[in-house]
Short mmCIF file of C-alpha atoms in Angstrom, two decimals:
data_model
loop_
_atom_site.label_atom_id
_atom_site.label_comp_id
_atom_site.label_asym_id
_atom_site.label_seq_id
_atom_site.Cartn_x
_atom_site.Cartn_y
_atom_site.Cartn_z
CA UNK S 1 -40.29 -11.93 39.54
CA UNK S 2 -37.54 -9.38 41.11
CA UNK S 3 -36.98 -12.41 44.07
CA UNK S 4 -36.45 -15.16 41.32
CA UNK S 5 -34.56 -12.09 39.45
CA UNK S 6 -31.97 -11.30 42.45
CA UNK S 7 -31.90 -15.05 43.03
CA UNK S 8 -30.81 -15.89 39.81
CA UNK S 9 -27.99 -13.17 39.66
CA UNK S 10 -26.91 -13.96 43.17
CA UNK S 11 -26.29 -17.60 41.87
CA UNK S 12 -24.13 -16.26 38.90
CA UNK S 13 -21.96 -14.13 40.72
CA UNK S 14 -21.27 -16.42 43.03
CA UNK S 15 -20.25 -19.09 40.14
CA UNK S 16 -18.00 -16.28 38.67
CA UNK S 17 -16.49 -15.22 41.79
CA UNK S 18 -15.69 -18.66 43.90
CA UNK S 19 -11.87 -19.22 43.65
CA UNK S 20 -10.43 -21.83 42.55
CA UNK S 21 -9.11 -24.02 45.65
CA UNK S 22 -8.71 -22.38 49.37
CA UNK S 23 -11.50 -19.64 49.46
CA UNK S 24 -8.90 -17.42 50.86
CA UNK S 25 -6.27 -18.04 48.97
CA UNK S 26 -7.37 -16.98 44.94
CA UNK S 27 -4.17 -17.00 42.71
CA UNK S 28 -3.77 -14.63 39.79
CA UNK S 29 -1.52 -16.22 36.84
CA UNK S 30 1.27 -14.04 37.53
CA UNK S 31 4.89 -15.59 38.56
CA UNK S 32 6.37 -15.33 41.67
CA UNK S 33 9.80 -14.42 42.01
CA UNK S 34 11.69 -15.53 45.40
CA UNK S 35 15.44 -15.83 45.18
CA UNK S 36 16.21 -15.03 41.66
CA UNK S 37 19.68 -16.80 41.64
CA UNK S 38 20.83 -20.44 40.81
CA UNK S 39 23.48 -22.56 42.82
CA UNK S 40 26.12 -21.17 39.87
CA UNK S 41 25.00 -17.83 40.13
CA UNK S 42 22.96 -17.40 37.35
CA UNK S 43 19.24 -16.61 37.03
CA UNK S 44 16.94 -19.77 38.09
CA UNK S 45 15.41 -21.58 35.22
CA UNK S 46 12.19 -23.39 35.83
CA UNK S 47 13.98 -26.75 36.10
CA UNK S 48 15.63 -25.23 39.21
CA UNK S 49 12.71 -25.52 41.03
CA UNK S 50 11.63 -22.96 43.95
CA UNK S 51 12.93 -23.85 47.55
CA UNK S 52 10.07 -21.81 49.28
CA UNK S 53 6.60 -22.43 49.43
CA UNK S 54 4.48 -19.53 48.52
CA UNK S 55 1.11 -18.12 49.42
CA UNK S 56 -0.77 -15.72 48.45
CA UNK S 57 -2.75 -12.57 49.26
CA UNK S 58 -5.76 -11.79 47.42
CA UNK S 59 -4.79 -12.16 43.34
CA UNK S 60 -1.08 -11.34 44.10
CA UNK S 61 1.47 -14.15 45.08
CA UNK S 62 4.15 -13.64 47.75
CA UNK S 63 6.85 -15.66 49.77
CA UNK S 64 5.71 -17.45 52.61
CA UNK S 65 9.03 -16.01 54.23
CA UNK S 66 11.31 -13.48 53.73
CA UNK S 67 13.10 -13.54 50.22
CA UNK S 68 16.54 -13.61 51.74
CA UNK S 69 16.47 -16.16 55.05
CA UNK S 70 18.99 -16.89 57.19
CA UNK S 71 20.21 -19.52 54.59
CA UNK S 72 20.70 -17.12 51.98
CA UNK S 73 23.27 -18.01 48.76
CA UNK S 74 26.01 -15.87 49.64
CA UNK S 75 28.30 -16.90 46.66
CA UNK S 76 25.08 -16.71 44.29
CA UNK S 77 24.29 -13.02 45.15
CA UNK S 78 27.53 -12.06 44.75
CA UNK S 79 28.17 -13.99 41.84
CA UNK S 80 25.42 -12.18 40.10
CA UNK S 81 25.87 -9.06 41.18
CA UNK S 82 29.39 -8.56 40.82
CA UNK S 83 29.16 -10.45 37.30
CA UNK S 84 26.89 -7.57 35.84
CA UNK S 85 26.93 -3.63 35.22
CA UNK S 86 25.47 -1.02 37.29
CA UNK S 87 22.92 -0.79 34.20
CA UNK S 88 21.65 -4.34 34.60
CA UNK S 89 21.97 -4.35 38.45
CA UNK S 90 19.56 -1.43 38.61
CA UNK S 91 17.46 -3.57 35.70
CA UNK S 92 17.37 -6.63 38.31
CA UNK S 93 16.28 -4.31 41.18
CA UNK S 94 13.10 -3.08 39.06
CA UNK S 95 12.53 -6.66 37.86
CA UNK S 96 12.61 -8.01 41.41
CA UNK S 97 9.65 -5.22 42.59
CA UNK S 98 7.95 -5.39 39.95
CA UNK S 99 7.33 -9.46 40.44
CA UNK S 100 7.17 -9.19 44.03
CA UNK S 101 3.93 -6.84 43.88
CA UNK S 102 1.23 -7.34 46.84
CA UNK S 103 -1.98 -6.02 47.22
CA UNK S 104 -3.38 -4.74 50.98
CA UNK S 105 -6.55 -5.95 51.15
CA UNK S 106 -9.46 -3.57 51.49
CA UNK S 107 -11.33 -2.16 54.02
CA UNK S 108 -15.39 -2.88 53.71
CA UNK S 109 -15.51 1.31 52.82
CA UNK S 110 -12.84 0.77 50.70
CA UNK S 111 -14.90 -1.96 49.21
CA UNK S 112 -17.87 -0.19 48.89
CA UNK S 113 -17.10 2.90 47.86
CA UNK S 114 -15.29 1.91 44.41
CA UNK S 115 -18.27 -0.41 44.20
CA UNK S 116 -20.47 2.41 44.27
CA UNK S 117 -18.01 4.33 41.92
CA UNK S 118 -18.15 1.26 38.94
CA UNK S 119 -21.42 0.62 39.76
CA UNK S 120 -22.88 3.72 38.94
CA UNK S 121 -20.38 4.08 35.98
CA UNK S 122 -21.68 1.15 34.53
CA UNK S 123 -25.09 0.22 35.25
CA UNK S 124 -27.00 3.80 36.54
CA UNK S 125 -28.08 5.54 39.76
CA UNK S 126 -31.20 3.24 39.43
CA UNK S 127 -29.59 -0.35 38.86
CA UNK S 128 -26.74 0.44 41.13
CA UNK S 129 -29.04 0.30 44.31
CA UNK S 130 -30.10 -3.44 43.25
CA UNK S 131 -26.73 -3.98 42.28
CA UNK S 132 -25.19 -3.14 45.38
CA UNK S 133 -27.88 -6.11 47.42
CA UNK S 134 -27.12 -8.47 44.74
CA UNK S 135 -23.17 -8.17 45.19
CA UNK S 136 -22.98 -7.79 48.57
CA UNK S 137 -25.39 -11.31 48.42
CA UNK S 138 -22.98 -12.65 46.30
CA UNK S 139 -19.57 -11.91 48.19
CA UNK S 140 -20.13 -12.69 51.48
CA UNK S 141 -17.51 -11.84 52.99
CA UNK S 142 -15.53 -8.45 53.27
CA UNK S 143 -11.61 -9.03 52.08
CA UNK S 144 -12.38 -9.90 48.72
CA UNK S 145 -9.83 -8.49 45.99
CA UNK S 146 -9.82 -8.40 42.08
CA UNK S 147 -6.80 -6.87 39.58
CA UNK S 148 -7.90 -3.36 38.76
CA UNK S 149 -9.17 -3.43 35.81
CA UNK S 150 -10.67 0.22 33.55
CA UNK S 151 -14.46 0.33 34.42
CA UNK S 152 -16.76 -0.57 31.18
CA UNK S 153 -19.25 2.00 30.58
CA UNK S 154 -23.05 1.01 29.31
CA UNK S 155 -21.99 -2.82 29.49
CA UNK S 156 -22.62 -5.61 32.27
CA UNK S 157 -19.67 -5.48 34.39
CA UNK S 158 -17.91 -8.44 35.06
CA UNK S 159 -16.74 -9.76 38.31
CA UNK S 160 -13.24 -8.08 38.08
CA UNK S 161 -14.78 -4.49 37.77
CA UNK S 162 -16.60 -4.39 40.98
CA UNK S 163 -13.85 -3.53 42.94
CA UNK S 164 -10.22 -1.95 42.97
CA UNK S 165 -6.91 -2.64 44.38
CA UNK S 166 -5.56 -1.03 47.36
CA UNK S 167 -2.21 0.31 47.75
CA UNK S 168 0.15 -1.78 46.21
CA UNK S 169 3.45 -3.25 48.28
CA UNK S 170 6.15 -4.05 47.15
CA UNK S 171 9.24 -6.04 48.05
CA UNK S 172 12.99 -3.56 47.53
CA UNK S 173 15.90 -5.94 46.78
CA UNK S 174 17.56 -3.51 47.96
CA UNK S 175 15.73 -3.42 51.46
CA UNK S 176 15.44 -7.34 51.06
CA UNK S 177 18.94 -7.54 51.34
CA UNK S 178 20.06 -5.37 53.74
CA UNK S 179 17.68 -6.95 55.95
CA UNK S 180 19.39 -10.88 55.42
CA UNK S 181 23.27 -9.25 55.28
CA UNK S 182 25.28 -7.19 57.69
CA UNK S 183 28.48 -5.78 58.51
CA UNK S 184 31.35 -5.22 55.35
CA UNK S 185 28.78 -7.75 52.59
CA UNK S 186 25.85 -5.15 53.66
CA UNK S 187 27.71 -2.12 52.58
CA UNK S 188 29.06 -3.59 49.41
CA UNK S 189 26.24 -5.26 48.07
CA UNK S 190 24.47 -1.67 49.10
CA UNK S 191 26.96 0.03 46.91
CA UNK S 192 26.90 -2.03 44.37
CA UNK S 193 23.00 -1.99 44.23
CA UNK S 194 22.87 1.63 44.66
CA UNK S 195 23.21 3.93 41.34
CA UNK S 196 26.49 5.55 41.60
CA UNK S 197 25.45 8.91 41.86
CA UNK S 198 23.92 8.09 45.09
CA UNK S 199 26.68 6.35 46.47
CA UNK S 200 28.81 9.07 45.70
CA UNK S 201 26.58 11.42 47.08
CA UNK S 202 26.86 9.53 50.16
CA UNK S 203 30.13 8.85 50.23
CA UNK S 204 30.63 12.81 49.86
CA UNK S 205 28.47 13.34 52.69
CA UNK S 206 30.09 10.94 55.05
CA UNK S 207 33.27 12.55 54.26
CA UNK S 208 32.16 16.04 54.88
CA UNK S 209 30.66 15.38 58.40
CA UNK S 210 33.64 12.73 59.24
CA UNK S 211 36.85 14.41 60.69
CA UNK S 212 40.16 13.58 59.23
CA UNK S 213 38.83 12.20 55.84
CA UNK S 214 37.74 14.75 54.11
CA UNK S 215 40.38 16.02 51.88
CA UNK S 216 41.19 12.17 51.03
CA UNK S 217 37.67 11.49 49.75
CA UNK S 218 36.18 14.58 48.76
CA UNK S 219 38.96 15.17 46.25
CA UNK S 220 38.33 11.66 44.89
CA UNK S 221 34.88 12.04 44.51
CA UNK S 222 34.70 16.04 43.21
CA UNK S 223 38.23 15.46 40.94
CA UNK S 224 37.65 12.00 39.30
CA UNK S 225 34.07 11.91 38.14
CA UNK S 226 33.15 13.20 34.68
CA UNK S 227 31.14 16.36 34.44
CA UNK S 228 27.37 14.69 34.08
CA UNK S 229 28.95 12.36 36.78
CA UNK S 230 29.69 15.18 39.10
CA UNK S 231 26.44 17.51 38.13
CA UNK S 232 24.09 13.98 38.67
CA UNK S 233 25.98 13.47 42.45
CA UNK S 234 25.44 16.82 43.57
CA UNK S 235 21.92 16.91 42.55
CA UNK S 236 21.00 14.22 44.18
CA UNK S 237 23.01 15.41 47.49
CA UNK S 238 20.67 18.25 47.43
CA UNK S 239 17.66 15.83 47.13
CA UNK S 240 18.96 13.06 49.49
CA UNK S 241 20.16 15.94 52.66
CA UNK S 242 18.14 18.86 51.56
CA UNK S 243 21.31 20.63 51.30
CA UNK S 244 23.51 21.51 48.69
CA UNK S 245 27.02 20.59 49.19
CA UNK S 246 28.43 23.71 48.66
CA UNK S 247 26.56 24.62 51.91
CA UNK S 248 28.32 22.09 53.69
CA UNK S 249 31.72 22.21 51.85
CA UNK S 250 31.81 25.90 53.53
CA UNK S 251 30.87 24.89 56.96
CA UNK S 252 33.11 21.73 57.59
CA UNK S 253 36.49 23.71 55.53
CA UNK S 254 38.21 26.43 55.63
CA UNK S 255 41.23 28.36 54.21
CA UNK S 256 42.32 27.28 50.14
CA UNK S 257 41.47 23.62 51.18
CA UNK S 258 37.51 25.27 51.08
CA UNK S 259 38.17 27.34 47.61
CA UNK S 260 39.98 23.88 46.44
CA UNK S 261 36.62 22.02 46.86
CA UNK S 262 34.04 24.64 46.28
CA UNK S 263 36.14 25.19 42.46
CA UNK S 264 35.94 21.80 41.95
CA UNK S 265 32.26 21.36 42.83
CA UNK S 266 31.21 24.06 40.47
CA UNK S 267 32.36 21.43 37.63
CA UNK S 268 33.89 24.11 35.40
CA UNK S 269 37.29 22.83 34.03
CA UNK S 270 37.44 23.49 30.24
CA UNK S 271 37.63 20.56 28.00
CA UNK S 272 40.22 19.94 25.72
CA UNK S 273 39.68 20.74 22.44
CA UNK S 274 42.04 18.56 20.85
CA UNK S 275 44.80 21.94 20.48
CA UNK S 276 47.32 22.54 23.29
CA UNK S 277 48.04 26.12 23.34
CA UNK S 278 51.43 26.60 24.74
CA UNK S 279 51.10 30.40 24.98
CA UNK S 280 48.81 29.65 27.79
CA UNK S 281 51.28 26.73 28.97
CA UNK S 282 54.00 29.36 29.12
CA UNK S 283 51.71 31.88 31.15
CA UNK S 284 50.92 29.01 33.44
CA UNK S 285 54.17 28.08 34.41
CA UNK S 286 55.12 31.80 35.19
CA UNK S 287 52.25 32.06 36.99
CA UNK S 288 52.93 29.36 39.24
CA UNK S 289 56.79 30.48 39.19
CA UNK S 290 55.27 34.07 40.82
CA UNK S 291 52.50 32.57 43.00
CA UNK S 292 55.16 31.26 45.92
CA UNK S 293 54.20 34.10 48.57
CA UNK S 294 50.80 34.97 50.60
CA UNK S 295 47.78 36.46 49.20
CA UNK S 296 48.87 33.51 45.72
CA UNK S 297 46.77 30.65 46.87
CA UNK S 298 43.90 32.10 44.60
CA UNK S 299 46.25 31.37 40.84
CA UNK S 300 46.95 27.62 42.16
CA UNK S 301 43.39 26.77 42.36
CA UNK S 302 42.35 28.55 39.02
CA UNK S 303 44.72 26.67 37.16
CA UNK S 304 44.34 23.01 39.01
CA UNK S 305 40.85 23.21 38.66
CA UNK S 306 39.90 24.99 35.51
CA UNK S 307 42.47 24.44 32.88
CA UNK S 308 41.47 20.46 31.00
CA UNK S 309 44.00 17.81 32.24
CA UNK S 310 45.93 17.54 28.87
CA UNK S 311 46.94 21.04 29.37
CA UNK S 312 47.99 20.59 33.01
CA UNK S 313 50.30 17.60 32.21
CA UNK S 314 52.02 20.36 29.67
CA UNK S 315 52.04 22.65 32.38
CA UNK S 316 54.01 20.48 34.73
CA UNK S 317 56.59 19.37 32.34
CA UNK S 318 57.37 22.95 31.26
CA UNK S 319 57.73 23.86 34.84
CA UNK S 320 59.86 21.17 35.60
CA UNK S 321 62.18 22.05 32.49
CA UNK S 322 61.87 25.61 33.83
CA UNK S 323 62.80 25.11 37.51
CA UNK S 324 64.24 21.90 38.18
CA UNK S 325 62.33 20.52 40.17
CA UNK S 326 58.47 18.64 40.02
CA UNK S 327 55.83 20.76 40.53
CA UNK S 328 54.72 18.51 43.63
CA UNK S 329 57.92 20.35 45.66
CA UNK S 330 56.81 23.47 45.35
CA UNK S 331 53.14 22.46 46.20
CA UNK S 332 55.04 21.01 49.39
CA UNK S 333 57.12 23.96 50.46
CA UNK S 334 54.68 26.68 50.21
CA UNK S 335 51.04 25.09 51.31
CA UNK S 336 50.83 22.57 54.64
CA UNK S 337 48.04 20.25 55.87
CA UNK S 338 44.54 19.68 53.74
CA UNK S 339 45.35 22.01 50.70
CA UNK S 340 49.10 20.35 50.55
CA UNK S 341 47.39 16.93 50.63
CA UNK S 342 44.71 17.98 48.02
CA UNK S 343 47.20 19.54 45.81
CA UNK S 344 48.95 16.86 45.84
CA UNK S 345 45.83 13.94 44.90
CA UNK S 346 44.89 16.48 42.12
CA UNK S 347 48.48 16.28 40.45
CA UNK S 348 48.73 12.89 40.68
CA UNK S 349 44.68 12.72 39.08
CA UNK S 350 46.22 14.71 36.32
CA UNK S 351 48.98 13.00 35.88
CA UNK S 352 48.07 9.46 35.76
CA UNK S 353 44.64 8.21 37.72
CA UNK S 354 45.16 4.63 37.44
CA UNK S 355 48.73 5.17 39.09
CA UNK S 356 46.58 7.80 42.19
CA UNK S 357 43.78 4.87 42.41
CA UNK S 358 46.34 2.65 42.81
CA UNK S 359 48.41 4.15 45.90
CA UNK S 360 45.03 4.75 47.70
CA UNK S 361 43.93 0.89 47.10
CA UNK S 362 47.94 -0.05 48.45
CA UNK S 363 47.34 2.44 51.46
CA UNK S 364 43.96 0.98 52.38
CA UNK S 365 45.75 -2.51 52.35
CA UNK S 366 48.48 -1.44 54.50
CA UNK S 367 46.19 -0.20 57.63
CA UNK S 368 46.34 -2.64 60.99
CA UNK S 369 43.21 -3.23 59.82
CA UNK S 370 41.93 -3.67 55.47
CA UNK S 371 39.71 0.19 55.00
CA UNK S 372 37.16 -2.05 53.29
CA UNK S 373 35.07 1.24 52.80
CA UNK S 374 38.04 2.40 50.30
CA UNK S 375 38.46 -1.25 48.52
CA UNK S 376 34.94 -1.13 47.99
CA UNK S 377 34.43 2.35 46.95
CA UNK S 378 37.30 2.23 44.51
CA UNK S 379 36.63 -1.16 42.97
CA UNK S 380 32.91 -0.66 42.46
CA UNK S 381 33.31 3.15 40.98
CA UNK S 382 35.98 2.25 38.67
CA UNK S 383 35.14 -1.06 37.68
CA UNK S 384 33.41 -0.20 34.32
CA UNK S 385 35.63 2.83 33.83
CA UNK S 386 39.71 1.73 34.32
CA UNK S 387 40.43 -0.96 36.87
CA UNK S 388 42.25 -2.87 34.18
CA UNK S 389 44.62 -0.50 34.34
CA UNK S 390 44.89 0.41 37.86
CA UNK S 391 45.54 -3.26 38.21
CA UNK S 392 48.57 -2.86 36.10
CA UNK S 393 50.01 0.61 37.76
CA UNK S 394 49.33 -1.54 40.95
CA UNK S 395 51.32 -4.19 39.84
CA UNK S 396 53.74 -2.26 38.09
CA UNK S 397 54.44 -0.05 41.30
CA UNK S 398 54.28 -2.86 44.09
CA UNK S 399 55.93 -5.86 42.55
CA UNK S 400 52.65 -8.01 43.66
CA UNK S 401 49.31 -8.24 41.66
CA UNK S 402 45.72 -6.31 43.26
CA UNK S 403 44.39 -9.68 43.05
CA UNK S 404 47.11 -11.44 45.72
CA UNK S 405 47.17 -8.41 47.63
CA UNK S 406 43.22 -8.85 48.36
CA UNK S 407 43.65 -12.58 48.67
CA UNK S 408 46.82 -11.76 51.00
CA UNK S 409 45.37 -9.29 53.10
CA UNK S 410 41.24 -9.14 52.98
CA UNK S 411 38.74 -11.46 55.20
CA UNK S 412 35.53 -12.00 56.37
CA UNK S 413 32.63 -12.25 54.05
CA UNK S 414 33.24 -9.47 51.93
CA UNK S 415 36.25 -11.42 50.48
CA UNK S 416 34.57 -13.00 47.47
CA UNK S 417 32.96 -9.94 46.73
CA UNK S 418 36.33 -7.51 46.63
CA UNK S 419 37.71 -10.52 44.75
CA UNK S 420 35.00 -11.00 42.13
CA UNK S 421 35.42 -7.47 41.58
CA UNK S 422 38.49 -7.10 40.99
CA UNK S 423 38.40 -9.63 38.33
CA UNK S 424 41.33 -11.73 37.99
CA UNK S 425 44.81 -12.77 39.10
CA UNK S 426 47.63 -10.35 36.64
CA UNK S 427 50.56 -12.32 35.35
#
């Protein structure tokens, strides 16, 4: 009886569990997702069709190659993501690991061991020992894997509850692409993939450990992002290096360039309330007026950092009414080197920061060679925010559209990229 018992359940498992096709190669009824892009730069439709074969591994389908080969779309990456928000680009890089899931198969303990576990779940110490026979009599071989599904307690188990996944791996677009790109397209499709508070983390780091551009970017990054902007980049700069930046503000500056930064990264300007007070305008300007001498440094970087941009602009036309002269020529004769130069980015933020994002996009077109690390930073950061009208201080100032300027100026393969960002030509 218990021989033409086991015999009978051998038979059945074995119906339930032979896959379909190749015996190694059982395919779970999930899509696979290579190149997500059309020739136009959209998303492929089925009628597209999928220009790499695929296999599989266990339940779980994945490429037969690479995702990105060496005849990767270009055009169609950038196309896409270029042609969407940071929102949506971070939606696509979830979508694309999420579909590109694999399984590594398990190890015969592996095996065994969550068999035992479901096993004695479902069936009892007692029927788990014949259980365990009649399985293993069933399988046959050791690399077997089913889709983890819950355990059923006090019922017959089917054929996907006898064992469990292993870790699951996963395919990063992100990791995908940097692998098939290089050179200036690496680092902007890397930017553009990464969420900005990263990349500005980054970007803050590189600037802080790189010689001679510190004041330049730093005072970009810490005097043009918005307060949760700001707070969301320095958190993750203290995740990221296991540092907080105001460690390594005060170890790579010195002097009122250092106080400049370290008041600036402490995110504390007041907002503006809608009221301009011009009693505090007033003290301002005779503040500024008095602070021309050492042992002052201290009242210029209270009120460029903590008093709310539509005060400041008040400020500077009062001076200017007062004395004569911009405020920018007195920031010139009294402070030299880093703090002159940062002094003089923060007035112009205040002032107008298309017109500031504007000059630095010119300058990085002027250099022997294009800064593509500045086009790129610039274009990406401020393309949901104001490039339209950077475009038009740019044009405005320079007699020639961004647009032309890139076309003029950039090459390589970066070019569509910078372009596609940028938009369009201005009239």
């Amino acid at each position: 009886f218990w021989v033409r018992f086991a015999c009978h359940w051998a038979f059945y498992l074995r119906l339930l569990l032979r896959p379909r096709g190749n015996q190694s190669d059982a395919v779970l009824p999930r899509p696979s997702l290579n190149l997500p892009l059309s020739s136009s730069g959209g998303f492929k439709s089925e009628e597209d069709g999928d220009p790499h074969p695929v296999k599989t591994v266990g339940f779980c389908p994945v490429t037969a190659q690479p995702p990105f080969g060496s005849g990767v779309d270009h055009s169609a990456i950038v196309g896409v993501l270029t042609n969407r928000s940071r929102e949506q680009r971070q939606l696509i890089s979830r979508a694309f690991q999420e579909r590109t899931q694999q399984v590594r198969p398990l190890t015969s303990q592996e095996q065994w061991t969550g068999l035992r576990t479901t096993l004695l779940k479902s069936w009892g110490t007692a029927v788990a020992v014949v259980g365990r026979w009649l399985v293993l009599l069933a399988f046959g071989r050791n690399q077997l894997i089913f889709p983890d599904l819950p355990p059923t307690s006090g019922t017959l188990p089917t054929p996907h509850l006898l064992l469990h996944h292993g870790d699951h791996l996963s395919q990063d677009l992100l990791k995908s692409l940097q692998a098939a790109l290089s050179g200036d397209l690496e680092r902007t499709v890397v930017a553009l993939l990464q969420p900005a508070a990263h990349f500005d983390a980054q970007e803050l780091r590189t600037a802080l450990k790189t010689p001679g551009s510190t004041e330049d970017v730093a005072v970009e990054i810490l005097a043009t992002r918005s307060p949760p902007q700001l707070q969301e980049c320095l958190t993750v700069y203290k995740h990221n290096f296991q540092m907080e930046a105001e460690k390594d503000i005060k170890s790579e500056t010195s002097g009122i360039f250092q106080d400049l930064l370290l008041a600036l990264a402490e995110g504390t300007r007041e907002s503006y309330s809608g009221i301009i007070d011009y009693n505090l305008v007033e003290q301002d300007v005779q503040a500024l007026k008095q602070a021309e001498g050492p042992g002052t440094e201290g009242t210029w970087v209270l009120i460029f950092t903590q008093r709310n941009p539509e005060h400041l602009v008040q400020v500077f036309d009062q001076y200017q009414r007062c004395t004569g002269h911009e405020l920018e020529k007195a920031v010139q004769n009294i402070f030299l080197g880093d703090a002159q130069a940062a002094l003089l980015s923060l007035a112009l933020v205040i002032k107008n920061t298309p017109l500031y994002f504007a000059d630095k996009l010119h300058q990085a077109l002027q250099d022997t060679e294009p800064n593509y690390q500045v086009l790129m930073r610039i274009l990406i950061s401020r393309s949901e925010i104001d490039l339209l009208s950077i475009r038009t201080a740019f044009k405005k100032k320079f007699g020639k559209s961004l647009y032309s300027s890139l076309q003029d100026v950039v090459k390589g393969d970066c070019r569509s990229a910078l372009l596609a960002l940028c938009r369009a030509e201005d009239l």
